[in-house]
Each structure stands twice: as structure tokens, then as C-alpha cells.
Short mmCIF file of N, CA and C and ligand atoms in Angstrom, two decimals:
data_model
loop_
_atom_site.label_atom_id
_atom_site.label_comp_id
_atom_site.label_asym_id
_atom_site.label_seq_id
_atom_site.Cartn_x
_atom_site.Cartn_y
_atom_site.Cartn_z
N UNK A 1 78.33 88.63 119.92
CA UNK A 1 79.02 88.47 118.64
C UNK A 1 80.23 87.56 118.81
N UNK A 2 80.84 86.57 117.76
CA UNK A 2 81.54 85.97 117.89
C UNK A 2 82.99 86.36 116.92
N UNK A 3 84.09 86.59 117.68
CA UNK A 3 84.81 86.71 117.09
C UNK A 3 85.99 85.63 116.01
N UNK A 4 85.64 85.77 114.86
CA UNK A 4 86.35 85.18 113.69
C UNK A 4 87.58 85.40 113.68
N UNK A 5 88.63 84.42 113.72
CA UNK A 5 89.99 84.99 113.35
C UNK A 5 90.51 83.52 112.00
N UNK A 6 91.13 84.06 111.31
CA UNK A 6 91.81 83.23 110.23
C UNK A 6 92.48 84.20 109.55
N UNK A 7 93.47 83.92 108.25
CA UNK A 7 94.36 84.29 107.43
C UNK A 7 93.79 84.69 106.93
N UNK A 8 94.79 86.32 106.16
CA UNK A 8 94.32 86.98 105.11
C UNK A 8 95.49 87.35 104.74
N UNK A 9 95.88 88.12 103.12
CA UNK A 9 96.80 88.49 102.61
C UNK A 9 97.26 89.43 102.99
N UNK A 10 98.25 90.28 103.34
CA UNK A 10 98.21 91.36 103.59
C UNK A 10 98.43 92.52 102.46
N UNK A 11 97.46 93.01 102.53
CA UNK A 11 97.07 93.64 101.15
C UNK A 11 98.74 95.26 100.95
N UNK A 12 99.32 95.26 101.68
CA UNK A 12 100.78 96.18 102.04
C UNK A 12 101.70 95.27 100.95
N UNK A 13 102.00 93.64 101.36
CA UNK A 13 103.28 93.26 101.50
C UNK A 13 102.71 91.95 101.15
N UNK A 14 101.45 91.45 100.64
CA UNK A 14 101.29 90.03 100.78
C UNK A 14 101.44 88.87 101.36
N UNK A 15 102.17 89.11 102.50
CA UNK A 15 102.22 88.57 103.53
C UNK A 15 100.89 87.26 104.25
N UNK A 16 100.97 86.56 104.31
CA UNK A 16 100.02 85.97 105.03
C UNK A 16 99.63 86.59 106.75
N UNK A 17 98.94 87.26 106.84
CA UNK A 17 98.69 88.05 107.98
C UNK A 17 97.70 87.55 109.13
N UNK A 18 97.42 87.87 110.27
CA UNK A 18 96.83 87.17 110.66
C UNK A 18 95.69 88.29 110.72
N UNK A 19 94.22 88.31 110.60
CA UNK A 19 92.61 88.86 110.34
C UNK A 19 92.13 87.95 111.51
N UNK A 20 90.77 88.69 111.86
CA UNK A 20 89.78 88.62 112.41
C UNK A 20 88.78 89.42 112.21
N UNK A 21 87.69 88.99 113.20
CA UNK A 21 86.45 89.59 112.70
C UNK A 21 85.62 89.96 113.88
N UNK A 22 85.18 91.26 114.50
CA UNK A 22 84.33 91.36 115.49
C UNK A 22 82.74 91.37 114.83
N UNK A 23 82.31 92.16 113.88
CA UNK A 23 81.42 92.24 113.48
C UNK A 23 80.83 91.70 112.50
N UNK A 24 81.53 90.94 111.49
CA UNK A 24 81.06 89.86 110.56
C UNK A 24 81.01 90.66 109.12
N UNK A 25 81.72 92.26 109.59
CA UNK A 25 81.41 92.99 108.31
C UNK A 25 82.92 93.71 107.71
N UNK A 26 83.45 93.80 108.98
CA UNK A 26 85.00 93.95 108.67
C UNK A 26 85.90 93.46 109.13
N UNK A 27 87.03 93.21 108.28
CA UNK A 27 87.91 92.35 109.53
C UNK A 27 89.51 93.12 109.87
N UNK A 28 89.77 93.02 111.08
CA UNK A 28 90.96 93.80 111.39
C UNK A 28 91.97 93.01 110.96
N UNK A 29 92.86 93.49 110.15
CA UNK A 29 94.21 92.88 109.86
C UNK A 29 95.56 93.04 110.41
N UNK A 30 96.82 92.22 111.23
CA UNK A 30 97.68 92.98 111.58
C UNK A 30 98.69 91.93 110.93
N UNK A 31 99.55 92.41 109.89
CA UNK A 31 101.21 91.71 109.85
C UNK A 31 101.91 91.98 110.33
N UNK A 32 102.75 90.60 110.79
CA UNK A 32 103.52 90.55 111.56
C UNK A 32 105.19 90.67 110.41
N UNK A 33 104.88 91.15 109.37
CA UNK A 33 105.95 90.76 108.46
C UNK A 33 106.21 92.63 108.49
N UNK A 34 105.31 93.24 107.83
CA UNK A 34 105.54 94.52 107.46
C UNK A 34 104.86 95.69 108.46
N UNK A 35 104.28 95.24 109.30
CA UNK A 35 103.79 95.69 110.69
C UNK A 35 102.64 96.55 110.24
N UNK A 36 101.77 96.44 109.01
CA UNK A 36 100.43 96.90 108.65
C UNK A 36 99.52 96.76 109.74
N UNK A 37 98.73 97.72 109.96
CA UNK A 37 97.25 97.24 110.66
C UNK A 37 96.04 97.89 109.82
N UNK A 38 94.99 97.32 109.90
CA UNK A 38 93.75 98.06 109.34
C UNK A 38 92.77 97.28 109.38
N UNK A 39 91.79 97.86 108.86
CA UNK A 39 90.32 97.40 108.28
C UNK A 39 90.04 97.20 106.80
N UNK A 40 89.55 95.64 106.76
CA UNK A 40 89.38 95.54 105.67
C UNK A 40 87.76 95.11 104.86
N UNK A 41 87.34 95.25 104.25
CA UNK A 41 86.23 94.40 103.91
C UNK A 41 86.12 92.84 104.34
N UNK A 42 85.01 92.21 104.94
CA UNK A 42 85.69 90.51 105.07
C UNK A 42 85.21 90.15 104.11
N UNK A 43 86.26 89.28 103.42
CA UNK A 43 86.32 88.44 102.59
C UNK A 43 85.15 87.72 102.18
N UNK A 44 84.10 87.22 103.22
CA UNK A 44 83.51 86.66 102.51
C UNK A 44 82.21 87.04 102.40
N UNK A 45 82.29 87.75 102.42
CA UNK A 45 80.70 89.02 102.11
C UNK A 45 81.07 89.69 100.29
N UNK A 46 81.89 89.15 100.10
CA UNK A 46 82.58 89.86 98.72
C UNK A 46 81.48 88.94 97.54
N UNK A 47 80.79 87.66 97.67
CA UNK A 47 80.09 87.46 96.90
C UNK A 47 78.67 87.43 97.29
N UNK A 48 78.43 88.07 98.36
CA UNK A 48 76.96 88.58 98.70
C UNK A 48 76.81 89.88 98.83
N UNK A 49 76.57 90.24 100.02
CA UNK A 49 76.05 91.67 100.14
C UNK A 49 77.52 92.67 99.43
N UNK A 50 78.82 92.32 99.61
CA UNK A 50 79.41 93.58 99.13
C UNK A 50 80.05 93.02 97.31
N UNK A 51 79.68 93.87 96.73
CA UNK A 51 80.25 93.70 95.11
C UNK A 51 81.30 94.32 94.59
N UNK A 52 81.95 93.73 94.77
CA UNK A 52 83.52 94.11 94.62
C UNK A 52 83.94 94.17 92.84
N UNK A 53 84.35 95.80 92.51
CA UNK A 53 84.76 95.34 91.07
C UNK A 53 83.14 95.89 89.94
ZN1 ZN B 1 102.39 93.12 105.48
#
């Protein structure tokens, strides 16, 4: 598996955070602004397999 890393919002503080991706299905988020960590849905599965809304 290849790991993905790029920007995401940080859904806490809005922050531009830095995300990655081990599995292509979630991506770990950590800010460095408000010191959030988690799991999030990745982004871009939001207009295929996951339906957001
Ligand atoms: Zn944050």
C-alpha cells in the first residue's frame, strides 16, 4: 500500500493540517495549530463509494 500524504482542513480549528493516507479509505489527520489528531473519511472517496450528506 502506498502511503498518501497532502492537506486537509482541520475539521477542530480549520487549520490547514497536514493528512495522509495508509489505506486509501481513511486518512489520519494531525494539526500542528490546535494539536487535533484523528481519522477522517478521505476526501476523495466522498464522490464515489462514500455519500456524504
Ligand atoms: Zn486544528
Amino acid at each position: 500500500m502506498v502511503t498518501t500524504r497532502f492537506l486537509n482542513n482541520c475539521p477542530r480549528c480549520g487549520y490547514v493540517a497536514e493528512a495522509w493516507s495508509e489505506d486509501g479509505v481513511f486518512v489520519n489527520v494531525r494539526c500542528k495549530m490546535c494539536g487535533y489528531e484523528g481519522r477522517l473519511p478521505h476526501p476523495d472517496l466522498k464522490n464515489g463509494a462514500w455519500r456524504v450528506g
